């Protein structure tokens, strides 16, 4: 039964993607909606991403300073550890998990509400490709904005580590900067953006899928929003592992 449901949803999800990325009839309509989605995803999520990133960097600095206390590892390694752990893993993964809860649930609720109020049915009667009009702008906006948010999160996390380690006297300014600049690998930044793009695609398409095919009333809409977050988080973590194996194996 599980395997049958899995194949059913995978097939319907794939068909939805094929319909969503068909050629638009009126490009200006999609452009306006894409700009609106970019504003909602980017500006609407900037504050929470910044706050979470500061504390990620701060907690990482404090924890690793505690672990390295009394060892022979140089103190400046803290800056190096914060930089690489943030770029490779924490910034893309944590940011997209948070966005799945904030942005993904909103997308599922928005599209699901339109489905329940028969707005989508009315648009289809008018000849509008509703999957393309409702989903493609969200995906494009996410693919543009979320990597920017991830880059901001990585930068802010390094600042958070600095604020936790240097003003408190745990290490000097020169030591932290030396660690941040040491052993830098540009490939790590490429990996960060690859993860950001894959995660952005997954969380938007899964959330839109849950909302687009919702049936029933308010209870079912709430379940669809919850499923959007749960399945997006699961697929993000699975994709995180696969990308790590492929790019570092």
PDB file of C-alpha atoms in Angstrom:
ATOM      1  CA  UNK A   1       0.000   0.000   0.000  1.00  0.00           C
ATOM      2  CA  UNK A   2       2.799   2.387   0.900  1.00  0.00           C
ATOM      3  CA  UNK A   3       4.674   1.607  -2.313  1.00  0.00           C
ATOM      4  CA  UNK A   4       1.504   2.116  -4.352  1.00  0.00           C
ATOM      5  CA  UNK A   5       0.841   5.518  -2.741  1.00  0.00           C
ATOM      6  CA  UNK A   6       4.473   6.495  -3.229  1.00  0.00           C
ATOM      7  CA  UNK A   7       4.340   5.715  -6.949  1.00  0.00           C
ATOM      8  CA  UNK A   8       1.009   7.540  -7.274  1.00  0.00           C
ATOM      9  CA  UNK A   9       2.289  10.734  -5.661  1.00  0.00           C
ATOM     10  CA  UNK A  10       5.618  10.595  -7.486  1.00  0.00           C
ATOM     11  CA  UNK A  11       3.823  10.239 -10.808  1.00  0.00           C
ATOM     12  CA  UNK A  12       1.413  13.070 -10.069  1.00  0.00           C
ATOM     13  CA  UNK A  13       4.262  15.245  -8.757  1.00  0.00           C
ATOM     14  CA  UNK A  14       6.267  14.639 -11.950  1.00  0.00           C
ATOM     15  CA  UNK A  15       3.264  15.439 -14.141  1.00  0.00           C
ATOM     16  CA  UNK A  16       2.673  18.638 -12.165  1.00  0.00           C
ATOM     17  CA  UNK A  17       6.279  19.701 -12.768  1.00  0.00           C
ATOM     18  CA  UNK A  18       5.937  19.028 -16.493  1.00  0.00           C
ATOM     19  CA  UNK A  19       2.793  21.155 -16.659  1.00  0.00           C
ATOM     20  CA  UNK A  20       4.253  23.880 -14.450  1.00  0.00           C
ATOM     21  CA  UNK A  21       7.289  24.490 -16.648  1.00  0.00           C
ATOM     22  CA  UNK A  22       5.461  24.612 -19.955  1.00  0.00           C
ATOM     23  CA  UNK A  23       5.830  27.762 -22.022  1.00  0.00           C
ATOM     24  CA  UNK A  24       3.749  30.639 -20.557  1.00  0.00           C
ATOM     25  CA  UNK A  25       1.108  32.283 -22.714  1.00  0.00           C
ATOM     26  CA  UNK A  26       1.573  35.815 -21.335  1.00  0.00           C
ATOM     27  CA  UNK A  27       5.036  36.394 -19.919  1.00  0.00           C
ATOM     28  CA  UNK A  28       4.225  39.706 -18.230  1.00  0.00           C
ATOM     29  CA  UNK A  29       1.731  37.990 -15.921  1.00  0.00           C
ATOM     30  CA  UNK A  30       4.415  35.578 -14.761  1.00  0.00           C
ATOM     31  CA  UNK A  31       6.972  38.366 -14.337  1.00  0.00           C
ATOM     32  CA  UNK A  32       4.704  40.326 -11.996  1.00  0.00           C
ATOM     33  CA  UNK A  33       3.919  37.245  -9.911  1.00  0.00           C
ATOM     34  CA  UNK A  34       7.602  36.270  -9.777  1.00  0.00           C
ATOM     35  CA  UNK A  35       8.544  39.716  -8.444  1.00  0.00           C
ATOM     36  CA  UNK A  36       5.859  39.439  -5.771  1.00  0.00           C
ATOM     37  CA  UNK A  37       7.097  36.025  -4.716  1.00  0.00           C
ATOM     38  CA  UNK A  38      10.703  37.227  -4.582  1.00  0.00           C
ATOM     39  CA  UNK A  39       9.630  39.996  -2.235  1.00  0.00           C
ATOM     40  CA  UNK A  40       7.629  37.615  -0.046  1.00  0.00           C
ATOM     41  CA  UNK A  41      10.389  35.017   0.165  1.00  0.00           C
ATOM     42  CA  UNK A  42      13.359  37.379   0.410  1.00  0.00           C
ATOM     43  CA  UNK A  43      12.290  40.451   2.362  1.00  0.00           C
ATOM     44  CA  UNK A  44       9.758  38.513   4.402  1.00  0.00           C
ATOM     45  CA  UNK A  45      12.356  35.980   5.567  1.00  0.00           C
ATOM     46  CA  UNK A  46      15.410  38.209   5.956  1.00  0.00           C
ATOM     47  CA  UNK A  47      14.908  39.018   9.641  1.00  0.00           C
ATOM     48  CA  UNK A  48      14.334  35.469  10.855  1.00  0.00           C
ATOM     49  CA  UNK A  49      17.228  34.139   8.753  1.00  0.00           C
ATOM     50  CA  UNK A  50      19.524  36.815  10.158  1.00  0.00           C
ATOM     51  CA  UNK A  51      18.541  36.153  13.773  1.00  0.00           C
ATOM     52  CA  UNK A  52      18.922  32.395  13.462  1.00  0.00           C
ATOM     53  CA  UNK A  53      22.284  32.760  11.708  1.00  0.00           C
ATOM     54  CA  UNK A  54      23.722  35.013  14.417  1.00  0.00           C
ATOM     55  CA  UNK A  55      22.916  32.484  17.113  1.00  0.00           C
ATOM     56  CA  UNK A  56      24.156  29.565  15.003  1.00  0.00           C
ATOM     57  CA  UNK A  57      27.553  31.227  14.698  1.00  0.00           C
ATOM     58  CA  UNK A  58      27.610  32.269  18.350  1.00  0.00           C
ATOM     59  CA  UNK A  59      26.674  28.835  19.701  1.00  0.00           C
ATOM     60  CA  UNK A  60      29.147  27.108  17.373  1.00  0.00           C
ATOM     61  CA  UNK A  61      31.953  29.362  18.606  1.00  0.00           C
ATOM     62  CA  UNK A  62      31.172  28.818  22.284  1.00  0.00           C
ATOM     63  CA  UNK A  63      30.759  25.049  21.920  1.00  0.00           C
ATOM     64  CA  UNK A  64      33.992  24.526  19.999  1.00  0.00           C
ATOM     65  CA  UNK A  65      35.952  26.787  22.339  1.00  0.00           C
ATOM     66  CA  UNK A  66      34.725  24.604  25.190  1.00  0.00           C
ATOM     67  CA  UNK A  67      35.701  21.419  23.339  1.00  0.00           C
ATOM     68  CA  UNK A  68      39.177  22.712  22.442  1.00  0.00           C
ATOM     69  CA  UNK A  69      39.948  24.066  25.905  1.00  0.00           C
ATOM     70  CA  UNK A  70      43.125  22.456  27.219  1.00  0.00           C
ATOM     71  CA  UNK A  71      44.004  20.778  23.917  1.00  0.00           C
ATOM     72  CA  UNK A  72      46.963  21.452  21.654  1.00  0.00           C
ATOM     73  CA  UNK A  73      44.742  22.718  18.818  1.00  0.00           C
ATOM     74  CA  UNK A  74      45.448  26.411  18.080  1.00  0.00           C
ATOM     75  CA  UNK A  75      42.675  28.787  19.128  1.00  0.00           C
ATOM     76  CA  UNK A  76      42.472  30.371  15.681  1.00  0.00           C
ATOM     77  CA  UNK A  77      41.011  27.088  14.381  1.00  0.00           C
ATOM     78  CA  UNK A  78      37.691  28.265  15.826  1.00  0.00           C
ATOM     79  CA  UNK A  79      37.322  30.798  13.016  1.00  0.00           C
ATOM     80  CA  UNK A  80      38.201  28.138  10.459  1.00  0.00           C
ATOM     81  CA  UNK A  81      35.694  25.651  11.924  1.00  0.00           C
ATOM     82  CA  UNK A  82      32.880  28.215  12.063  1.00  0.00           C
ATOM     83  CA  UNK A  83      33.509  29.358   8.503  1.00  0.00           C
ATOM     84  CA  UNK A  84      33.593  25.904   6.925  1.00  0.00           C
ATOM     85  CA  UNK A  85      30.822  24.310   8.997  1.00  0.00           C
ATOM     86  CA  UNK A  86      28.602  27.273   8.224  1.00  0.00           C
ATOM     87  CA  UNK A  87      29.333  27.376   4.505  1.00  0.00           C
ATOM     88  CA  UNK A  88      29.206  23.629   3.889  1.00  0.00           C
ATOM     89  CA  UNK A  89      26.339  22.584   6.142  1.00  0.00           C
ATOM     90  CA  UNK A  90      24.683  24.954   8.596  1.00  0.00           C
ATOM     91  CA  UNK A  91      23.837  27.922   6.361  1.00  0.00           C
ATOM     92  CA  UNK A  92      22.140  26.044   3.477  1.00  0.00           C
ATOM     93  CA  UNK A  93      20.528  23.296   5.541  1.00  0.00           C
ATOM     94  CA  UNK A  94      19.252  25.227   8.563  1.00  0.00           C
ATOM     95  CA  UNK A  95      18.139  28.181   6.438  1.00  0.00           C
ATOM     96  CA  UNK A  96      16.131  25.986   4.068  1.00  0.00           C
ATOM     97  CA  UNK A  97      14.622  23.960   6.914  1.00  0.00           C
ATOM     98  CA  UNK A  98      13.413  27.223   8.447  1.00  0.00           C
ATOM     99  CA  UNK A  99      12.130  28.470   5.088  1.00  0.00           C
ATOM    100  CA  UNK A 100      10.271  25.196   4.577  1.00  0.00           C
ATOM    101  CA  UNK A 101       8.338  25.959   7.742  1.00  0.00           C
ATOM    102  CA  UNK A 102       7.745  29.618   6.954  1.00  0.00           C
ATOM    103  CA  UNK A 103       7.568  29.897   3.166  1.00  0.00           C
ATOM    104  CA  UNK A 104       6.545  26.337   2.318  1.00  0.00           C
ATOM    105  CA  UNK A 105       3.530  26.273   4.603  1.00  0.00           C
ATOM    106  CA  UNK A 106       2.418  29.655   3.244  1.00  0.00           C
ATOM    107  CA  UNK A 107       2.638  28.396  -0.338  1.00  0.00           C
ATOM    108  CA  UNK A 108       0.640  25.279   0.453  1.00  0.00           C
ATOM    109  CA  UNK A 109      -2.002  27.298   2.304  1.00  0.00           C
ATOM    110  CA  UNK A 110      -2.235  29.931  -0.457  1.00  0.00           C
ATOM    111  CA  UNK A 111      -2.661  27.471  -3.317  1.00  0.00           C
ATOM    112  CA  UNK A 112      -4.822  25.146  -1.233  1.00  0.00           C
ATOM    113  CA  UNK A 113      -7.132  28.013  -0.334  1.00  0.00           C
ATOM    114  CA  UNK A 114      -7.522  28.861  -4.009  1.00  0.00           C
ATOM    115  CA  UNK A 115      -8.332  25.230  -4.745  1.00  0.00           C
ATOM    116  CA  UNK A 116     -10.991  25.059  -2.027  1.00  0.00           C
ATOM    117  CA  UNK A 117     -12.599  28.334  -3.108  1.00  0.00           C
ATOM    118  CA  UNK A 118     -12.685  27.044  -6.705  1.00  0.00           C
ATOM    119  CA  UNK A 119     -10.492  29.882  -7.963  1.00  0.00           C
ATOM    120  CA  UNK A 120      -8.261  27.356  -9.701  1.00  0.00           C
ATOM    121  CA  UNK A 121     -11.252  25.689 -11.357  1.00  0.00           C
ATOM    122  CA  UNK A 122     -12.461  29.072 -12.615  1.00  0.00           C
ATOM    123  CA  UNK A 123      -9.027  29.896 -14.049  1.00  0.00           C
ATOM    124  CA  UNK A 124      -8.872  26.535 -15.812  1.00  0.00           C
ATOM    125  CA  UNK A 125     -12.284  27.170 -17.396  1.00  0.00           C
ATOM    126  CA  UNK A 126     -10.846  30.448 -18.724  1.00  0.00           C
ATOM    127  CA  UNK A 127      -8.038  28.484 -20.367  1.00  0.00           C
ATOM    128  CA  UNK A 128      -5.271  29.433 -17.916  1.00  0.00           C
ATOM    129  CA  UNK A 129      -2.538  26.904 -17.210  1.00  0.00           C
ATOM    130  CA  UNK A 130      -3.002  27.120 -13.457  1.00  0.00           C
ATOM    131  CA  UNK A 131      -0.047  24.898 -12.561  1.00  0.00           C
ATOM    132  CA  UNK A 132       2.305  27.102 -14.568  1.00  0.00           C
ATOM    133  CA  UNK A 133       0.799  30.384 -13.362  1.00  0.00           C
ATOM    134  CA  UNK A 134       0.702  29.446  -9.676  1.00  0.00           C
ATOM    135  CA  UNK A 135       3.804  27.283  -9.308  1.00  0.00           C
ATOM    136  CA  UNK A 136       6.454  28.374 -11.811  1.00  0.00           C
ATOM    137  CA  UNK A 137       6.809  31.961 -10.460  1.00  0.00           C
ATOM    138  CA  UNK A 138       7.263  30.587  -6.944  1.00  0.00           C
ATOM    139  CA  UNK A 139       9.959  28.165  -8.072  1.00  0.00           C
ATOM    140  CA  UNK A 140      11.820  30.807 -10.081  1.00  0.00           C
ATOM    141  CA  UNK A 141      11.638  33.285  -7.204  1.00  0.00           C
ATOM    142  CA  UNK A 142      12.916  30.685  -4.744  1.00  0.00           C
ATOM    143  CA  UNK A 143      15.800  29.665  -7.010  1.00  0.00           C
ATOM    144  CA  UNK A 144      16.885  33.309  -7.225  1.00  0.00           C
ATOM    145  CA  UNK A 145      16.284  34.489  -3.663  1.00  0.00           C
ATOM    146  CA  UNK A 146      17.044  31.499  -1.419  1.00  0.00           C
ATOM    147  CA  UNK A 147      20.726  31.197  -2.494  1.00  0.00           C
ATOM    148  CA  UNK A 148      21.066  34.889  -1.609  1.00  0.00           C
ATOM    149  CA  UNK A 149      19.516  34.247   1.800  1.00  0.00           C
ATOM    150  CA  UNK A 150      21.893  31.321   2.325  1.00  0.00           C
ATOM    151  CA  UNK A 151      24.901  33.497   1.457  1.00  0.00           C
ATOM    152  CA  UNK A 152      23.682  36.151   3.899  1.00  0.00           C
ATOM    153  CA  UNK A 153      23.170  33.457   6.537  1.00  0.00           C
ATOM    154  CA  UNK A 154      26.747  32.220   6.107  1.00  0.00           C
ATOM    155  CA  UNK A 155      28.162  35.743   6.439  1.00  0.00           C
ATOM    156  CA  UNK A 156      26.009  36.593   9.457  1.00  0.00           C
ATOM    157  CA  UNK A 157      26.950  33.308  11.165  1.00  0.00           C
ATOM    158  CA  UNK A 158      30.634  34.205  10.925  1.00  0.00           C
ATOM    159  CA  UNK A 159      29.802  37.602  12.441  1.00  0.00           C
ATOM    160  CA  UNK A 160      27.839  35.844  15.189  1.00  0.00           C
ATOM    161  CA  UNK A 161      30.845  33.675  15.994  1.00  0.00           C
ATOM    162  CA  UNK A 162      33.012  36.785  16.178  1.00  0.00           C
ATOM    163  CA  UNK A 163      30.591  38.526  18.552  1.00  0.00           C
ATOM    164  CA  UNK A 164      30.487  35.481  20.828  1.00  0.00           C
ATOM    165  CA  UNK A 165      34.231  34.845  20.911  1.00  0.00           C
ATOM    166  CA  UNK A 166      36.090  38.156  20.648  1.00  0.00           C
ATOM    167  CA  UNK A 167      34.254  40.738  22.842  1.00  0.00           C
ATOM    168  CA  UNK A 168      33.918  38.138  25.624  1.00  0.00           C
ATOM    169  CA  UNK A 169      37.682  37.596  25.695  1.00  0.00           C
ATOM    170  CA  UNK A 170      37.586  33.939  24.643  1.00  0.00           C
ATOM    171  CA  UNK A 171      40.001  34.710  21.807  1.00  0.00           C
ATOM    172  CA  UNK A 172      41.586  37.742  20.207  1.00  0.00           C
ATOM    173  CA  UNK A 173      40.442  39.629  17.148  1.00  0.00           C
ATOM    174  CA  UNK A 174      43.575  38.644  15.212  1.00  0.00           C
ATOM    175  CA  UNK A 175      43.155  34.947  16.047  1.00  0.00           C
ATOM    176  CA  UNK A 176      39.555  34.831  14.857  1.00  0.00           C
ATOM    177  CA  UNK A 177      40.307  36.639  11.595  1.00  0.00           C
ATOM    178  CA  UNK A 178      43.323  34.396  11.022  1.00  0.00           C
ATOM    179  CA  UNK A 179      41.098  31.344  11.412  1.00  0.00           C
ATOM    180  CA  UNK A 180      38.425  32.698   9.063  1.00  0.00           C
ATOM    181  CA  UNK A 181      41.058  33.336   6.398  1.00  0.00           C
ATOM    182  CA  UNK A 182      42.937  30.041   6.849  1.00  0.00           C
ATOM    183  CA  UNK A 183      42.644  27.004   4.552  1.00  0.00           C
ATOM    184  CA  UNK A 184      39.887  28.533   2.430  1.00  0.00           C
ATOM    185  CA  UNK A 185      38.546  26.271  -0.338  1.00  0.00           C
ATOM    186  CA  UNK A 186      36.403  28.012  -3.006  1.00  0.00           C
ATOM    187  CA  UNK A 187      34.766  24.659  -3.790  1.00  0.00           C
ATOM    188  CA  UNK A 188      32.988  24.827  -0.421  1.00  0.00           C
ATOM    189  CA  UNK A 189      31.138  27.931  -1.611  1.00  0.00           C
ATOM    190  CA  UNK A 190      30.106  26.104  -4.783  1.00  0.00           C
ATOM    191  CA  UNK A 191      28.785  23.249  -2.649  1.00  0.00           C
ATOM    192  CA  UNK A 192      26.816  25.727  -0.546  1.00  0.00           C
ATOM    193  CA  UNK A 193      25.083  27.192  -3.599  1.00  0.00           C
ATOM    194  CA  UNK A 194      24.407  23.749  -5.093  1.00  0.00           C
ATOM    195  CA  UNK A 195      22.677  22.756  -1.862  1.00  0.00           C
ATOM    196  CA  UNK A 196      20.760  26.039  -1.755  1.00  0.00           C
ATOM    197  CA  UNK A 197      19.434  25.589  -5.305  1.00  0.00           C
ATOM    198  CA  UNK A 198      18.419  21.958  -4.773  1.00  0.00           C
ATOM    199  CA  UNK A 199      16.780  22.687  -1.421  1.00  0.00           C
ATOM    200  CA  UNK A 200      14.951  25.712  -2.839  1.00  0.00           C
ATOM    201  CA  UNK A 201      13.530  23.631  -5.682  1.00  0.00           C
ATOM    202  CA  UNK A 202      12.440  20.849  -3.345  1.00  0.00           C
ATOM    203  CA  UNK A 203      10.732  22.979  -0.719  1.00  0.00           C
ATOM    204  CA  UNK A 204       8.792  25.063  -3.248  1.00  0.00           C
ATOM    205  CA  UNK A 205       7.642  22.240  -5.521  1.00  0.00           C
ATOM    206  CA  UNK A 206       6.688  19.914  -2.654  1.00  0.00           C
ATOM    207  CA  UNK A 207       4.785  22.683  -0.878  1.00  0.00           C
ATOM    208  CA  UNK A 208       2.986  23.715  -4.061  1.00  0.00           C
ATOM    209  CA  UNK A 209       2.129  20.076  -4.774  1.00  0.00           C
ATOM    210  CA  UNK A 210       0.540  19.668  -1.349  1.00  0.00           C
ATOM    211  CA  UNK A 211      -1.579  22.780  -1.838  1.00  0.00           C
ATOM    212  CA  UNK A 212      -2.461  22.236  -5.493  1.00  0.00           C
ATOM    213  CA  UNK A 213      -4.074  18.842  -4.940  1.00  0.00           C
ATOM    214  CA  UNK A 214      -5.714  19.485  -1.573  1.00  0.00           C
ATOM    215  CA  UNK A 215      -9.284  18.285  -1.177  1.00  0.00           C
ATOM    216  CA  UNK A 216     -11.843  18.874   1.563  1.00  0.00           C
ATOM    217  CA  UNK A 217     -12.204  21.699   4.069  1.00  0.00           C
ATOM    218  CA  UNK A 218     -10.107  23.604   6.580  1.00  0.00           C
ATOM    219  CA  UNK A 219      -8.884  20.446   8.326  1.00  0.00           C
ATOM    220  CA  UNK A 220      -7.494  19.047   5.071  1.00  0.00           C
ATOM    221  CA  UNK A 221      -5.891  22.405   4.278  1.00  0.00           C
ATOM    222  CA  UNK A 222      -4.149  22.372   7.647  1.00  0.00           C
ATOM    223  CA  UNK A 223      -2.957  18.835   7.004  1.00  0.00           C
ATOM    224  CA  UNK A 224      -1.642  19.867   3.590  1.00  0.00           C
ATOM    225  CA  UNK A 225       0.338  22.734   5.141  1.00  0.00           C
ATOM    226  CA  UNK A 226       1.766  20.369   7.752  1.00  0.00           C
ATOM    227  CA  UNK A 227       2.639  17.761   5.129  1.00  0.00           C
ATOM    228  CA  UNK A 228       4.347  20.436   3.055  1.00  0.00           C
ATOM    229  CA  UNK A 229       6.705  21.228   5.930  1.00  0.00           C
ATOM    230  CA  UNK A 230       7.290  17.608   6.969  1.00  0.00           C
ATOM    231  CA  UNK A 231       7.968  16.216   3.494  1.00  0.00           C
ATOM    232  CA  UNK A 232      10.067  19.238   2.508  1.00  0.00           C
ATOM    233  CA  UNK A 233      12.260  18.823   5.589  1.00  0.00           C
ATOM    234  CA  UNK A 234      12.678  15.092   4.974  1.00  0.00           C
ATOM    235  CA  UNK A 235      13.629  15.599   1.325  1.00  0.00           C
ATOM    236  CA  UNK A 236      16.002  18.454   2.191  1.00  0.00           C
ATOM    237  CA  UNK A 237      17.876  16.261   4.676  1.00  0.00           C
ATOM    238  CA  UNK A 238      17.949  13.355   2.221  1.00  0.00           C
ATOM    239  CA  UNK A 239      19.221  15.612  -0.562  1.00  0.00           C
ATOM    240  CA  UNK A 240      21.794  17.057   1.845  1.00  0.00           C
ATOM    241  CA  UNK A 241      23.241  13.592   2.406  1.00  0.00           C
ATOM    242  CA  UNK A 242      23.214  12.712  -1.307  1.00  0.00           C
ATOM    243  CA  UNK A 243      24.925  15.971  -2.304  1.00  0.00           C
ATOM    244  CA  UNK A 244      27.543  15.523   0.424  1.00  0.00           C
ATOM    245  CA  UNK A 245      28.322  12.008  -0.824  1.00  0.00           C
ATOM    246  CA  UNK A 246      28.472  13.060  -4.476  1.00  0.00           C
ATOM    247  CA  UNK A 247      30.562  16.202  -3.998  1.00  0.00           C
ATOM    248  CA  UNK A 248      32.912  15.068  -1.247  1.00  0.00           C
ATOM    249  CA  UNK A 249      33.076  11.305  -1.756  1.00  0.00           C
TER     250      UNK A 249
END
